């Protein structure tokens, strides 16, 4: 019964989080956006104390339920492991293995150092929710959209508009490669050894593993009833059941309850933790001493993490005459552009986990993962495919880590995230001698005026004049400029956002 309840909840959470990355209409986020906000690391970086306390209390009560139910990366590994286990010869294929403490705590230490030093790319590589987000956004979402486009194709021919076609494009090759490699590595590990990643590499698993040592309810192995058949150990994907000595490593147990169903002798039960254990299951004095030492080391590491987090609280291809339209190229920006609501590039880099939920949710194709090594996979703005419409606040609504704070339409329309820069040599009125004014016509803040190119000749072709104080950096001018391959006007980012 407990296992079936856990499986049901795990499937519901997994489907909900996956739907957030697949949805391109914005409707799913309104109902299920909270499933991203209760993920451990995003809640920690957003200083969402209520969520963090709730997850810790849940772990102290029932063990690492977060890992087996809420974390999408953990559930994905369980799905791969379950598929592998469908083969009859492999149904009971796991075995007990001792904890590799130096690896678990070493990775956690590197994770904390990277978090403090602001090495966002390393943090993003290890964060479980972010890793799954990149897999869903870069690998699953394109397949989902191609399926939608196929349905739209057939629906249109049946005079139905129940579906509409969406554009599918690769937002970043490095991020795609990293997502693919992550999926392959995790799938191989899960196929062969179950939860190896969760209990050796994942920093969230290590943190929650410390608290799960003290969980009030836990699977208990009754030495008197146990027949040493090893079925529980061979079914345990966390490799934490030492059936020979009748011990369970609760720091690695993910509370999947598989062992309870596997036991044929009624020797395993979910029980209230006893203060003292007697008999064969009792810990040896030297083992208890080793655990105490590891606890002291972990407490110091956790304290550093908590202090650091508090400090960081923070297409068309042809025109009407069938001439080929040349694709725009990304200009070299001295300062990258981060979304309104981030308030500053530094705050954004410190809080962003590179889960790319905002990239998936952006309806205008403005956000895409950075290829800069220091901010690898963290979103930045570029205007080749669209511009940041003043009425859209989607990215601030879906960000679970506080990297993009919630912002109203009024606040966004008055927030300067960058300023437009005019490139004289690219401007069509000067290169072709024709009138244009596209940038001025579409500027939502009225920051661009067309003035005579020759001050002494009022009839000379007009060129744009930019009022930097009124420019909000939305990129409408850059996106809609007809000059190719580089626009005659582009946006430079601001390291600190300001309000008009």
mmCIF file of C-alpha atoms in Angstrom, residues 90-404:
data_model
loop_
_atom_site.group_PDB
_atom_site.id
_atom_site.type_symbol
_atom_site.label_atom_id
_atom_site.label_comp_id
_atom_site.label_asym_id
_atom_site.label_seq_id
_atom_site.Cartn_x
_atom_site.Cartn_y
_atom_site.Cartn_z
ATOM 1 C CA UNK A 90 17.150 -8.935 -13.892
ATOM 2 C CA UNK A 91 14.206 -8.357 -11.574
ATOM 3 C CA UNK A 92 16.347 -8.678 -8.436
ATOM 4 C CA UNK A 93 19.650 -7.328 -9.666
ATOM 5 C CA UNK A 94 20.963 -4.911 -7.016
ATOM 6 C CA UNK A 95 23.318 -5.648 -4.139
ATOM 7 C CA UNK A 96 24.524 -3.906 -1.017
ATOM 8 C CA UNK A 97 27.554 -1.623 -1.335
ATOM 9 C CA UNK A 98 29.196 0.440 1.425
ATOM 10 C CA UNK A 99 28.821 4.210 1.465
ATOM 11 C CA UNK A 100 31.545 6.134 -0.382
ATOM 12 C CA UNK A 101 31.812 8.995 2.089
ATOM 13 C CA UNK A 102 34.812 10.732 0.566
ATOM 14 C CA UNK A 103 33.015 11.052 -2.767
ATOM 15 C CA UNK A 104 29.672 12.174 -1.308
ATOM 16 C CA UNK A 105 31.083 14.830 0.979
ATOM 17 C CA UNK A 106 33.851 15.794 -1.443
ATOM 18 C CA UNK A 107 31.308 16.616 -4.157
ATOM 19 C CA UNK A 108 29.182 18.490 -1.631
ATOM 20 C CA UNK A 109 32.218 20.519 -0.568
ATOM 21 C CA UNK A 110 33.009 21.442 -4.178
ATOM 22 C CA UNK A 111 29.356 22.336 -4.693
ATOM 23 C CA UNK A 112 29.380 24.695 -1.687
ATOM 24 C CA UNK A 113 32.645 26.314 -2.826
ATOM 25 C CA UNK A 114 31.232 26.834 -6.330
ATOM 26 C CA UNK A 115 28.069 28.319 -4.850
ATOM 27 C CA UNK A 116 30.042 30.788 -2.730
ATOM 28 C CA UNK A 117 32.459 31.647 -5.548
ATOM 29 C CA UNK A 118 29.592 32.219 -7.978
ATOM 30 C CA UNK A 119 30.662 29.473 -10.410
ATOM 31 C CA UNK A 120 27.140 29.001 -11.684
ATOM 32 C CA UNK A 121 28.015 26.524 -14.436
ATOM 33 C CA UNK A 122 29.407 23.979 -11.942
ATOM 34 C CA UNK A 123 26.438 24.444 -9.619
ATOM 35 C CA UNK A 124 24.064 23.947 -12.535
ATOM 36 C CA UNK A 125 25.798 20.736 -13.596
ATOM 37 C CA UNK A 126 25.247 19.128 -10.181
ATOM 38 C CA UNK A 127 21.800 20.479 -9.287
ATOM 39 C CA UNK A 128 19.303 17.613 -9.853
ATOM 40 C CA UNK A 129 16.249 19.725 -10.708
ATOM 41 C CA UNK A 130 18.268 21.863 -13.125
ATOM 42 C CA UNK A 131 19.764 18.792 -14.798
ATOM 43 C CA UNK A 132 16.310 17.390 -15.438
ATOM 44 C CA UNK A 133 15.090 20.793 -16.610
ATOM 45 C CA UNK A 134 17.778 20.906 -19.293
ATOM 46 C CA UNK A 135 16.944 17.363 -20.393
ATOM 47 C CA UNK A 136 13.230 18.157 -20.646
ATOM 48 C CA UNK A 137 13.778 21.542 -22.310
ATOM 49 C CA UNK A 138 16.398 20.480 -24.860
ATOM 50 C CA UNK A 139 15.442 16.868 -25.589
ATOM 51 C CA UNK A 140 11.814 16.233 -24.644
ATOM 52 C CA UNK A 141 10.298 19.606 -25.593
ATOM 53 C CA UNK A 142 11.374 19.518 -29.290
ATOM 54 C CA UNK A 143 9.815 16.048 -29.678
ATOM 55 C CA UNK A 144 6.629 17.288 -28.019
ATOM 56 C CA UNK A 145 6.453 20.337 -30.291
ATOM 57 C CA UNK A 146 7.099 18.305 -33.425
ATOM 58 C CA UNK A 147 4.209 16.076 -32.389
ATOM 59 C CA UNK A 148 2.052 19.159 -31.875
ATOM 60 C CA UNK A 149 3.022 20.491 -35.312
ATOM 61 C CA UNK A 150 2.086 17.168 -36.881
ATOM 62 C CA UNK A 151 -1.338 17.356 -35.268
ATOM 63 C CA UNK A 152 -1.669 20.979 -36.410
ATOM 64 C CA UNK A 153 -0.831 19.911 -39.976
ATOM 65 C CA UNK A 154 -3.608 17.323 -40.084
ATOM 66 C CA UNK A 155 -6.056 19.523 -38.155
ATOM 67 C CA UNK A 156 -5.611 22.366 -40.643
ATOM 68 C CA UNK A 157 -6.487 20.059 -43.516
ATOM 69 C CA UNK A 158 -9.611 19.035 -41.650
ATOM 70 C CA UNK A 159 -10.574 22.730 -41.275
ATOM 71 C CA UNK A 160 -9.883 22.590 -37.545
ATOM 72 C CA UNK A 161 -7.755 25.002 -35.552
ATOM 73 C CA UNK A 162 -7.640 23.006 -32.321
ATOM 74 C CA UNK A 163 -3.833 22.946 -32.733
ATOM 75 C CA UNK A 164 -1.437 25.556 -34.057
ATOM 76 C CA UNK A 165 2.101 25.202 -35.334
ATOM 77 C CA UNK A 166 5.036 26.322 -33.187
ATOM 78 C CA UNK A 167 8.630 26.938 -34.149
ATOM 79 C CA UNK A 168 11.221 24.354 -33.065
ATOM 80 C CA UNK A 169 14.822 25.531 -32.978
ATOM 81 C CA UNK A 170 18.049 24.742 -31.137
ATOM 82 C CA UNK A 171 18.655 27.471 -28.603
ATOM 83 C CA UNK A 172 22.208 26.444 -27.689
ATOM 84 C CA UNK A 173 24.386 23.640 -29.046
ATOM 85 C CA UNK A 174 26.611 23.353 -25.910
ATOM 86 C CA UNK A 175 23.547 23.091 -23.670
ATOM 87 C CA UNK A 176 21.997 20.483 -25.965
ATOM 88 C CA UNK A 177 25.187 18.397 -25.832
ATOM 89 C CA UNK A 178 25.385 18.685 -22.033
ATOM 90 C CA UNK A 179 21.718 17.687 -21.684
ATOM 91 C CA UNK A 180 22.210 14.676 -23.976
ATOM 92 C CA UNK A 181 25.339 13.538 -22.135
ATOM 93 C CA UNK A 182 23.593 13.956 -18.783
ATOM 94 C CA UNK A 183 20.685 11.829 -19.950
ATOM 95 C CA UNK A 184 22.971 9.100 -21.292
ATOM 96 C CA UNK A 185 25.135 8.937 -18.162
ATOM 97 C CA UNK A 186 22.174 8.907 -15.776
ATOM 98 C CA UNK A 187 20.287 6.373 -17.881
ATOM 99 C CA UNK A 188 23.271 3.997 -17.950
ATOM 100 C CA UNK A 189 23.808 4.315 -14.193
ATOM 101 C CA UNK A 190 20.124 3.824 -13.445
ATOM 102 C CA UNK A 191 19.841 0.899 -15.856
ATOM 103 C CA UNK A 192 22.739 -0.919 -14.218
ATOM 104 C CA UNK A 193 22.780 0.242 -10.604
ATOM 105 C CA UNK A 194 19.639 2.221 -9.753
ATOM 106 C CA UNK A 195 20.278 5.256 -7.564
ATOM 107 C CA UNK A 196 24.079 5.437 -7.897
ATOM 108 C CA UNK A 197 24.011 9.113 -8.895
ATOM 109 C CA UNK A 198 21.695 10.118 -6.054
ATOM 110 C CA UNK A 199 23.866 8.494 -3.386
ATOM 111 C CA UNK A 200 27.323 9.401 -4.644
ATOM 112 C CA UNK A 201 27.151 12.649 -6.640
ATOM 113 C CA UNK A 202 23.930 14.562 -5.952
ATOM 114 C CA UNK A 203 24.543 17.322 -3.348
ATOM 115 C CA UNK A 204 20.844 17.547 -2.490
ATOM 116 C CA UNK A 205 20.801 13.820 -1.798
ATOM 117 C CA UNK A 206 23.800 14.182 0.515
ATOM 118 C CA UNK A 207 22.200 17.043 2.440
ATOM 119 C CA UNK A 208 18.867 15.279 2.864
ATOM 120 C CA UNK A 209 20.718 12.045 3.626
ATOM 121 C CA UNK A 210 22.142 13.644 6.733
ATOM 122 C CA UNK A 211 18.663 14.506 8.025
ATOM 123 C CA UNK A 212 17.224 11.137 7.028
ATOM 124 C CA UNK A 213 19.543 9.452 9.537
ATOM 125 C CA UNK A 214 17.210 10.836 12.204
ATOM 126 C CA UNK A 215 13.877 10.130 10.493
ATOM 127 C CA UNK A 216 11.099 9.094 12.868
ATOM 128 C CA UNK A 217 9.573 6.506 10.538
ATOM 129 C CA UNK A 218 11.834 4.174 8.605
ATOM 130 C CA UNK A 219 12.033 0.627 7.230
ATOM 131 C CA UNK A 220 13.277 -1.661 10.024
ATOM 132 C CA UNK A 221 14.755 -5.105 9.449
ATOM 133 C CA UNK A 222 13.748 -7.631 12.124
ATOM 134 C CA UNK A 223 16.766 -9.883 12.676
ATOM 135 C CA UNK A 224 14.691 -12.594 14.329
ATOM 136 C CA UNK A 225 12.378 -13.019 11.329
ATOM 137 C CA UNK A 226 15.018 -12.459 8.642
ATOM 138 C CA UNK A 227 16.135 -15.596 6.785
ATOM 139 C CA UNK A 228 19.019 -13.902 4.975
ATOM 140 C CA UNK A 229 17.376 -14.549 1.610
ATOM 141 C CA UNK A 230 18.766 -11.219 0.295
ATOM 142 C CA UNK A 231 15.579 -10.384 -1.643
ATOM 143 C CA UNK A 232 15.337 -6.969 0.015
ATOM 144 C CA UNK A 233 18.967 -6.159 -0.754
ATOM 145 C CA UNK A 234 18.623 -7.277 -4.369
ATOM 146 C CA UNK A 235 15.520 -5.113 -4.759
ATOM 147 C CA UNK A 236 17.059 -2.016 -3.110
ATOM 148 C CA UNK A 237 18.071 0.427 -5.857
ATOM 149 C CA UNK A 238 19.848 2.591 -3.268
ATOM 150 C CA UNK A 239 22.146 -0.363 -2.358
ATOM 151 C CA UNK A 240 21.732 0.512 1.319
ATOM 152 C CA UNK A 241 20.456 -2.768 2.873
ATOM 153 C CA UNK A 242 23.143 -4.948 4.450
ATOM 154 C CA UNK A 243 21.042 -8.077 4.967
ATOM 155 C CA UNK A 244 23.938 -10.102 6.388
ATOM 156 C CA UNK A 245 24.298 -7.737 9.347
ATOM 157 C CA UNK A 246 20.617 -6.688 9.339
ATOM 158 C CA UNK A 247 21.429 -3.004 8.895
ATOM 159 C CA UNK A 248 20.022 -0.269 6.668
ATOM 160 C CA UNK A 249 21.988 2.869 5.781
ATOM 161 C CA UNK A 250 19.236 5.453 6.259
ATOM 162 C CA UNK A 251 21.351 8.265 4.819
ATOM 163 C CA UNK A 252 21.102 6.545 1.427
ATOM 164 C CA UNK A 253 17.612 5.083 1.714
ATOM 165 C CA UNK A 254 15.235 7.011 -0.577
ATOM 166 C CA UNK A 255 12.068 5.669 1.074
ATOM 167 C CA UNK A 256 10.897 3.911 -2.085
ATOM 168 C CA UNK A 257 9.311 1.067 -0.029
ATOM 169 C CA UNK A 258 10.351 -1.527 -2.643
ATOM 170 C CA UNK A 259 12.021 -3.624 0.018
ATOM 171 C CA UNK A 260 8.782 -3.927 2.007
ATOM 172 C CA UNK A 261 7.075 -5.631 -0.921
ATOM 173 C CA UNK A 262 10.105 -7.791 -1.698
ATOM 174 C CA UNK A 263 10.379 -9.374 1.766
ATOM 175 C CA UNK A 264 8.679 -12.800 1.848
ATOM 176 C CA UNK A 265 9.176 -13.427 5.582
ATOM 177 C CA UNK A 266 7.478 -10.365 7.089
ATOM 178 C CA UNK A 267 10.848 -9.161 8.404
ATOM 179 C CA UNK A 268 10.662 -5.606 7.042
ATOM 180 C CA UNK A 269 8.231 -2.990 8.295
ATOM 181 C CA UNK A 270 7.923 0.776 8.367
ATOM 182 C CA UNK A 271 8.300 1.501 12.078
ATOM 183 C CA UNK A 272 8.775 4.363 14.510
ATOM 184 C CA UNK A 273 12.449 4.913 15.268
ATOM 185 C CA UNK A 274 13.558 3.475 18.575
ATOM 186 C CA UNK A 275 16.017 5.333 20.729
ATOM 187 C CA UNK A 276 17.938 2.160 21.528
ATOM 188 C CA UNK A 277 18.451 -0.892 19.380
ATOM 189 C CA UNK A 278 19.472 -4.239 20.807
ATOM 190 C CA UNK A 279 20.446 -7.538 19.287
ATOM 191 C CA UNK A 280 22.205 -8.176 16.000
ATOM 192 C CA UNK A 281 20.948 -4.905 14.513
ATOM 193 C CA UNK A 282 22.768 -2.828 17.145
ATOM 194 C CA UNK A 283 25.567 -0.659 15.890
ATOM 195 C CA UNK A 284 29.068 -1.434 16.915
ATOM 196 C CA UNK A 285 30.744 1.263 19.055
ATOM 197 C CA UNK A 286 33.427 1.964 16.485
ATOM 198 C CA UNK A 287 30.780 2.405 13.756
ATOM 199 C CA UNK A 288 28.794 4.855 15.876
ATOM 200 C CA UNK A 289 31.965 6.817 16.474
ATOM 201 C CA UNK A 290 32.657 7.042 12.741
ATOM 202 C CA UNK A 291 29.111 8.274 12.106
ATOM 203 C CA UNK A 292 29.454 10.961 14.766
ATOM 204 C CA UNK A 293 32.655 12.187 13.124
ATOM 205 C CA UNK A 294 30.988 12.394 9.738
ATOM 206 C CA UNK A 295 28.070 14.268 11.295
ATOM 207 C CA UNK A 296 30.372 16.910 12.726
ATOM 208 C CA UNK A 297 32.016 17.384 9.346
ATOM 209 C CA UNK A 298 28.666 17.628 7.637
ATOM 210 C CA UNK A 299 27.275 20.139 10.146
ATOM 211 C CA UNK A 300 30.180 22.477 9.452
ATOM 212 C CA UNK A 301 29.638 22.124 5.707
ATOM 213 C CA UNK A 302 25.907 22.750 6.068
ATOM 214 C CA UNK A 303 26.567 25.861 8.144
ATOM 215 C CA UNK A 304 28.792 27.249 5.389
ATOM 216 C CA UNK A 305 26.077 26.513 2.830
ATOM 217 C CA UNK A 306 23.404 28.242 4.907
ATOM 218 C CA UNK A 307 25.541 31.343 5.481
ATOM 219 C CA UNK A 308 26.481 31.502 1.820
ATOM 220 C CA UNK A 309 22.861 31.245 0.753
ATOM 221 C CA UNK A 310 21.846 34.041 3.112
ATOM 222 C CA UNK A 311 24.589 36.278 1.744
ATOM 223 C CA UNK A 312 23.611 35.484 -1.823
ATOM 224 C CA UNK A 313 19.917 36.209 -1.200
ATOM 225 C CA UNK A 314 19.774 37.290 -4.104
ATOM 226 C CA UNK A 315 9.873 32.306 -40.456
ATOM 227 C CA UNK A 316 9.856 33.028 -43.080
ATOM 228 C CA UNK A 317 12.876 32.512 -45.403
ATOM 229 C CA UNK A 318 11.868 34.732 -48.361
ATOM 230 C CA UNK A 319 10.320 38.169 -48.697
ATOM 231 C CA UNK A 320 7.375 39.155 -50.890
ATOM 232 C CA UNK A 321 9.583 39.138 -54.010
ATOM 233 C CA UNK A 322 10.946 35.689 -53.178
ATOM 234 C CA UNK A 323 14.381 37.059 -52.394
ATOM 235 C CA UNK A 324 16.227 34.999 -49.802
ATOM 236 C CA UNK A 325 16.116 36.563 -46.353
ATOM 237 C CA UNK A 326 19.520 36.330 -44.701
ATOM 238 C CA UNK A 327 19.454 35.238 -41.061
ATOM 239 C CA UNK A 328 20.464 37.817 -38.497
ATOM 240 C CA UNK A 329 23.681 37.342 -36.583
ATOM 241 C CA UNK A 330 24.073 37.974 -32.875
ATOM 242 C CA UNK A 331 25.951 41.209 -32.202
ATOM 243 C CA UNK A 332 28.911 41.231 -29.847
ATOM 244 C CA UNK A 333 27.588 42.782 -26.653
ATOM 245 C CA UNK A 334 29.985 44.247 -24.110
ATOM 246 C CA UNK A 335 27.396 43.513 -21.404
ATOM 247 C CA UNK A 336 24.935 40.593 -21.696
ATOM 248 C CA UNK A 337 21.257 41.367 -21.168
ATOM 249 C CA UNK A 338 19.372 39.713 -18.300
ATOM 250 C CA UNK A 339 15.572 39.812 -17.969
ATOM 251 C CA UNK A 340 13.597 42.495 -16.117
ATOM 252 C CA UNK A 341 13.078 41.307 -12.564
ATOM 253 C CA UNK A 342 16.691 40.117 -12.245
ATOM 254 C CA UNK A 343 17.635 43.662 -11.161
ATOM 255 C CA UNK A 344 21.337 43.054 -11.821
ATOM 256 C CA UNK A 345 23.575 40.660 -13.720
ATOM 257 C CA UNK A 346 25.358 39.680 -10.497
ATOM 258 C CA UNK A 347 22.188 38.835 -8.602
ATOM 259 C CA UNK A 348 20.892 36.874 -11.581
ATOM 260 C CA UNK A 349 24.080 34.792 -11.856
ATOM 261 C CA UNK A 350 24.093 34.060 -8.124
ATOM 262 C CA UNK A 351 20.517 32.781 -7.978
ATOM 263 C CA UNK A 352 20.055 31.106 -11.361
ATOM 264 C CA UNK A 353 20.338 27.299 -11.396
ATOM 265 C CA UNK A 354 20.183 27.109 -15.208
ATOM 266 C CA UNK A 355 17.079 24.911 -15.134
ATOM 267 C CA UNK A 356 15.910 26.815 -18.246
ATOM 268 C CA UNK A 357 12.272 26.842 -17.286
ATOM 269 C CA UNK A 358 12.174 30.509 -18.303
ATOM 270 C CA UNK A 359 13.726 29.609 -21.682
ATOM 271 C CA UNK A 360 10.969 27.065 -22.289
ATOM 272 C CA UNK A 361 8.270 29.493 -21.152
ATOM 273 C CA UNK A 362 9.431 32.554 -23.147
ATOM 274 C CA UNK A 363 6.826 33.039 -25.910
ATOM 275 C CA UNK A 364 8.982 35.442 -27.919
ATOM 276 C CA UNK A 365 12.161 33.391 -28.433
ATOM 277 C CA UNK A 366 14.222 35.999 -26.599
ATOM 278 C CA UNK A 367 15.796 33.854 -23.863
ATOM 279 C CA UNK A 368 18.423 31.284 -24.711
ATOM 280 C CA UNK A 369 21.241 29.567 -22.730
ATOM 281 C CA UNK A 370 24.554 31.381 -22.512
ATOM 282 C CA UNK A 371 27.688 29.865 -24.047
ATOM 283 C CA UNK A 372 29.982 31.899 -21.788
ATOM 284 C CA UNK A 373 31.940 29.476 -19.579
ATOM 285 C CA UNK A 374 31.380 31.571 -16.448
ATOM 286 C CA UNK A 375 27.609 31.626 -17.008
ATOM 287 C CA UNK A 376 27.319 28.457 -19.062
ATOM 288 C CA UNK A 377 23.693 27.402 -19.570
ATOM 289 C CA UNK A 378 22.285 30.376 -17.624
ATOM 290 C CA UNK A 379 19.742 32.275 -19.753
ATOM 291 C CA UNK A 380 20.532 35.555 -21.470
ATOM 292 C CA UNK A 381 18.532 37.702 -23.841
ATOM 293 C CA UNK A 382 19.046 38.103 -27.587
ATOM 294 C CA UNK A 383 16.733 39.531 -30.213
ATOM 295 C CA UNK A 384 17.279 37.614 -33.447
ATOM 296 C CA UNK A 385 13.914 35.820 -33.266
ATOM 297 C CA UNK A 386 11.790 38.268 -31.326
ATOM 298 C CA UNK A 387 11.860 41.058 -28.774
ATOM 299 C CA UNK A 388 10.913 41.323 -25.106
ATOM 300 C CA UNK A 389 7.342 42.601 -25.256
ATOM 301 C CA UNK A 390 6.562 45.067 -22.429
ATOM 302 C CA UNK A 391 3.265 43.326 -21.647
ATOM 303 C CA UNK A 392 4.883 39.879 -21.128
ATOM 304 C CA UNK A 393 6.048 38.835 -17.639
ATOM 305 C CA UNK A 394 6.123 35.063 -18.206
ATOM 306 C CA UNK A 395 9.762 34.477 -17.169
ATOM 307 C CA UNK A 396 9.285 36.244 -13.828
ATOM 308 C CA UNK A 397 6.195 34.158 -13.150
ATOM 309 C CA UNK A 398 7.865 30.775 -13.647
ATOM 310 C CA UNK A 399 11.366 31.267 -12.142
ATOM 311 C CA UNK A 400 11.548 29.042 -9.024
ATOM 312 C CA UNK A 401 14.946 30.207 -7.738
ATOM 313 C CA UNK A 402 14.363 33.951 -7.360
ATOM 314 C CA UNK A 403 16.814 34.786 -10.149
ATOM 315 C CA UNK A 404 13.960 36.640 -11.881
#
